[in-house]
Amino acid sequence: GVLADQVAEQTMALLTGLLRDLPTFFRAQQKREFIRRPTRDLTRATIGILGFGGNGRRIAEVLRPFRGRILATDMFPTDKPDTVDELWHADRNEELLAAVDVLVLAAPLTQRTRGMLNARTLGLMKPSSVIVNVARGKLIVERDLVNALRARALAGFATDVTEVEPPALDSPLWDMTNVIITPHVGGQ
């Protein structure tokens, strides 16, 4: 949590940029198009924070004013602050995945968490849900994520980290319109 403020700011930038569809508007701006398009709201969303250490706790503080339902999981679910509605043990991660509109990954990379988001677990999420990863790229099996995004089994993905950094030049993530990538700058 040493850089928790910076990581929380990066989370908000990625999350609001994704929900408000800023990549679409940036592309439109480059073409000098001024066309209204649909966006989504963060207010009153169900948000899941997977990993509730220093970064996860700070992210919850920043998200609280949006009046959503905030759920969090952690290996040591102690000292539940008022910033979350429920704090569960990490054994309930799959329940969290199924319940949320927004998933924020703030978990450490361990043997238990490596590849925790894969074809099976991504399939538990709502097709309208989005994921923001400000933790570690290897928490997600990237090819499974790409497949879920292509199949519209997930609405979007924003990340400050990737499975391999930098992603390969031919990574499909670069060109997906429902993806935002920043180059591991959240802790700056």
Coordinates of C-alpha atoms in Angstrom, one line a residue:
G1 CA 0.0 0.0 0.0
V2 CA 3.0 2.3 -0.2
L3 CA 1.7 3.7 -3.5
A4 CA -1.9 3.2 -2.7
D5 CA -2.9 6.8 -3.6
Q6 CA -1.4 6.6 -7.0
V7 CA -2.8 3.1 -7.7
A8 CA -6.3 4.3 -6.7
E9 CA -6.0 7.3 -9.0
Q10 CA -4.9 5.0 -11.9
T11 CA -7.8 2.7 -11.1
M12 CA -10.3 5.6 -11.3
A13 CA -8.8 6.8 -14.6
L14 CA -9.0 3.4 -16.2
L15 CA -12.4 2.6 -14.8
T16 CA -14.1 5.8 -15.7
G17 CA -12.4 5.9 -19.0
L18 CA -13.7 2.5 -19.8
L19 CA -17.2 3.0 -18.6
R20 CA -17.5 6.4 -20.2
D21 CA -16.1 4.9 -23.4
L22 CA -13.3 7.4 -23.8
P23 CA -11.4 5.3 -26.4
T24 CA -14.3 5.7 -28.8
F25 CA -14.4 9.4 -28.2
F26 CA -10.6 9.7 -28.6
R27 CA -10.9 8.0 -32.0
A28 CA -13.8 10.2 -33.0
Q29 CA -11.9 13.3 -32.0
Q30 CA -9.0 12.2 -34.3
K31 CA -11.5 12.0 -37.1
R32 CA -13.2 15.3 -36.1
E33 CA -16.5 13.5 -35.4
F34 CA -18.8 15.0 -32.8
I35 CA -21.4 12.2 -32.4
R36 CA -23.1 11.3 -29.1
R37 CA -22.7 7.6 -28.2
P38 CA -23.9 5.5 -25.2
T39 CA -21.8 5.4 -22.0
R40 CA -22.2 3.6 -18.7
D41 CA -22.4 4.9 -15.1
L42 CA -20.2 4.0 -12.2
T43 CA -22.7 5.4 -9.8
R44 CA -24.7 2.6 -8.0
A45 CA -22.7 -0.2 -9.7
T46 CA -21.8 -3.4 -7.8
I47 CA -18.0 -3.3 -7.5
G48 CA -15.8 -6.1 -6.5
I49 CA -12.3 -5.6 -5.2
L50 CA -10.3 -8.8 -5.4
G51 CA -7.4 -8.3 -3.0
F52 CA -8.0 -6.1 0.0
G53 CA -4.6 -5.1 1.2
G54 CA -3.4 -1.5 1.2
N55 CA -4.2 -0.8 -2.4
G56 CA -7.6 -2.5 -2.3
R57 CA -8.6 -0.6 0.8
R58 CA -7.6 2.7 -0.7
I59 CA -9.4 1.9 -3.9
A60 CA -12.6 1.2 -1.8
E61 CA -12.2 4.6 -0.1
V62 CA -12.1 6.4 -3.5
L63 CA -15.0 4.4 -4.9
R64 CA -17.3 4.8 -1.9
P65 CA -18.7 8.2 -3.0
F66 CA -20.2 6.6 -6.1
R67 CA -22.9 5.0 -3.9
G68 CA -22.4 1.6 -5.3
R69 CA -22.4 -1.8 -3.5
I70 CA -18.7 -2.6 -2.8
L71 CA -17.7 -6.2 -2.1
A72 CA -14.1 -7.3 -1.4
T73 CA -12.3 -10.5 -0.9
D74 CA -9.0 -11.2 0.8
M75 CA -7.0 -14.1 2.3
F76 CA -7.2 -12.4 5.7
P77 CA -10.7 -10.6 5.8
T78 CA -10.2 -8.7 9.0
D79 CA -11.1 -5.2 10.1
K80 CA -13.9 -4.5 7.6
P81 CA -14.0 -0.8 7.1
D82 CA -17.2 1.2 6.3
T83 CA -16.0 1.7 2.8
V84 CA -17.1 -1.8 1.8
D85 CA -20.5 -3.4 2.2
E86 CA -19.1 -6.9 2.6
L87 CA -15.6 -8.3 3.1
W88 CA -15.3 -12.0 2.3
H89 CA -12.6 -14.6 2.5
A90 CA -10.8 -15.3 -0.8
D91 CA -12.5 -18.7 -0.9
R92 CA -15.5 -16.7 -2.1
N93 CA -13.8 -15.1 -5.1
E94 CA -16.0 -17.0 -7.6
E95 CA -19.1 -15.7 -5.8
L96 CA -17.7 -12.2 -6.1
L97 CA -17.0 -12.6 -9.9
A98 CA -20.7 -13.6 -10.5
A99 CA -22.1 -10.7 -8.5
V100 CA -20.2 -7.7 -9.8
D101 CA -20.6 -5.1 -12.6
V102 CA -17.0 -4.0 -12.1
L103 CA -14.1 -6.1 -11.0
V104 CA -11.0 -4.4 -9.7
L105 CA -7.9 -6.7 -9.4
A106 CA -5.7 -5.6 -6.5
A107 CA -4.4 -9.0 -5.4
P108 CA -0.7 -10.0 -5.1
L109 CA 0.7 -12.5 -7.5
T110 CA 1.1 -15.8 -5.7
Q111 CA 0.9 -19.5 -6.7
R112 CA -2.8 -19.4 -5.7
T113 CA -3.6 -16.2 -7.7
R114 CA -1.5 -16.9 -10.9
G115 CA -4.0 -17.4 -13.7
M116 CA -7.0 -17.1 -11.4
L117 CA -9.0 -15.4 -14.1
N118 CA -9.2 -18.0 -16.9
A119 CA -11.8 -19.3 -19.3
R120 CA -13.8 -21.0 -16.5
T121 CA -13.7 -18.1 -14.0
L122 CA -14.3 -15.4 -16.6
G123 CA -17.3 -17.4 -17.6
L124 CA -18.8 -16.8 -14.2
M125 CA -19.0 -13.1 -14.8
K126 CA -21.9 -11.2 -16.3
P127 CA -21.5 -10.3 -20.0
S128 CA -22.0 -6.6 -19.1
S129 CA -19.2 -6.6 -16.5
V130 CA -15.8 -4.9 -16.9
I131 CA -12.4 -5.7 -15.3
V132 CA -9.7 -3.3 -14.2
N133 CA -6.3 -4.8 -13.4
V134 CA -4.0 -2.6 -11.3
A135 CA -2.3 -5.6 -9.7
R136 CA -0.3 -8.1 -11.8
G137 CA -0.8 -9.2 -15.4
K138 CA -0.3 -12.9 -14.6
L139 CA -3.5 -13.0 -12.5
I140 CA -5.3 -13.3 -15.9
V141 CA -4.8 -15.9 -18.6
E142 CA -4.6 -13.4 -21.4
R143 CA -5.7 -15.6 -24.3
D144 CA -8.9 -16.5 -22.3
L145 CA -9.5 -12.9 -21.6
V146 CA -9.2 -12.0 -25.3
N147 CA -11.6 -14.9 -26.2
A148 CA -14.1 -13.6 -23.6
L149 CA -13.9 -10.0 -24.9
R150 CA -14.3 -11.2 -28.6
A151 CA -17.3 -13.3 -27.7
R152 CA -18.8 -10.4 -25.8
A153 CA -18.8 -12.5 -22.6
L154 CA -17.3 -9.4 -21.0
A155 CA -18.0 -5.8 -21.8
G156 CA -14.5 -4.4 -21.3
F157 CA -11.1 -4.5 -19.8
A158 CA -8.7 -1.8 -18.6
T159 CA -5.3 -2.6 -17.4
D160 CA -2.0 -1.1 -16.2
V161 CA -0.3 -4.5 -16.3
T162 CA -0.2 -7.3 -18.8
E163 CA 0.8 -11.0 -18.8
V164 CA 4.0 -10.1 -20.6
E165 CA 5.3 -6.5 -20.5
P166 CA 5.2 -5.0 -23.0
P167 CA 2.6 -7.0 -24.8
A168 CA 3.7 -8.5 -28.1
L169 CA 3.1 -6.2 -31.0
D170 CA 0.6 -8.6 -32.4
S171 CA -1.4 -9.0 -29.2
P172 CA -5.1 -8.6 -30.0
L173 CA -5.5 -6.4 -26.9
W174 CA -3.8 -3.5 -28.7
D175 CA -6.6 -3.1 -31.3
M176 CA -9.7 -4.0 -29.2
T177 CA -12.1 -1.1 -28.9
N178 CA -13.3 -2.2 -25.5
V179 CA -9.7 -2.3 -24.0
I180 CA -7.6 0.4 -22.4
I181 CA -3.9 -0.3 -21.7
T182 CA -1.4 1.8 -19.8
P183 CA 2.2 0.9 -19.5
H184 CA 2.5 0.0 -15.8
V185 CA 2.4 3.6 -14.6
G186 CA -0.1 3.3 -11.8
G187 CA 2.6 3.4 -9.1
Q188 CA 4.4 6.5 -10.4

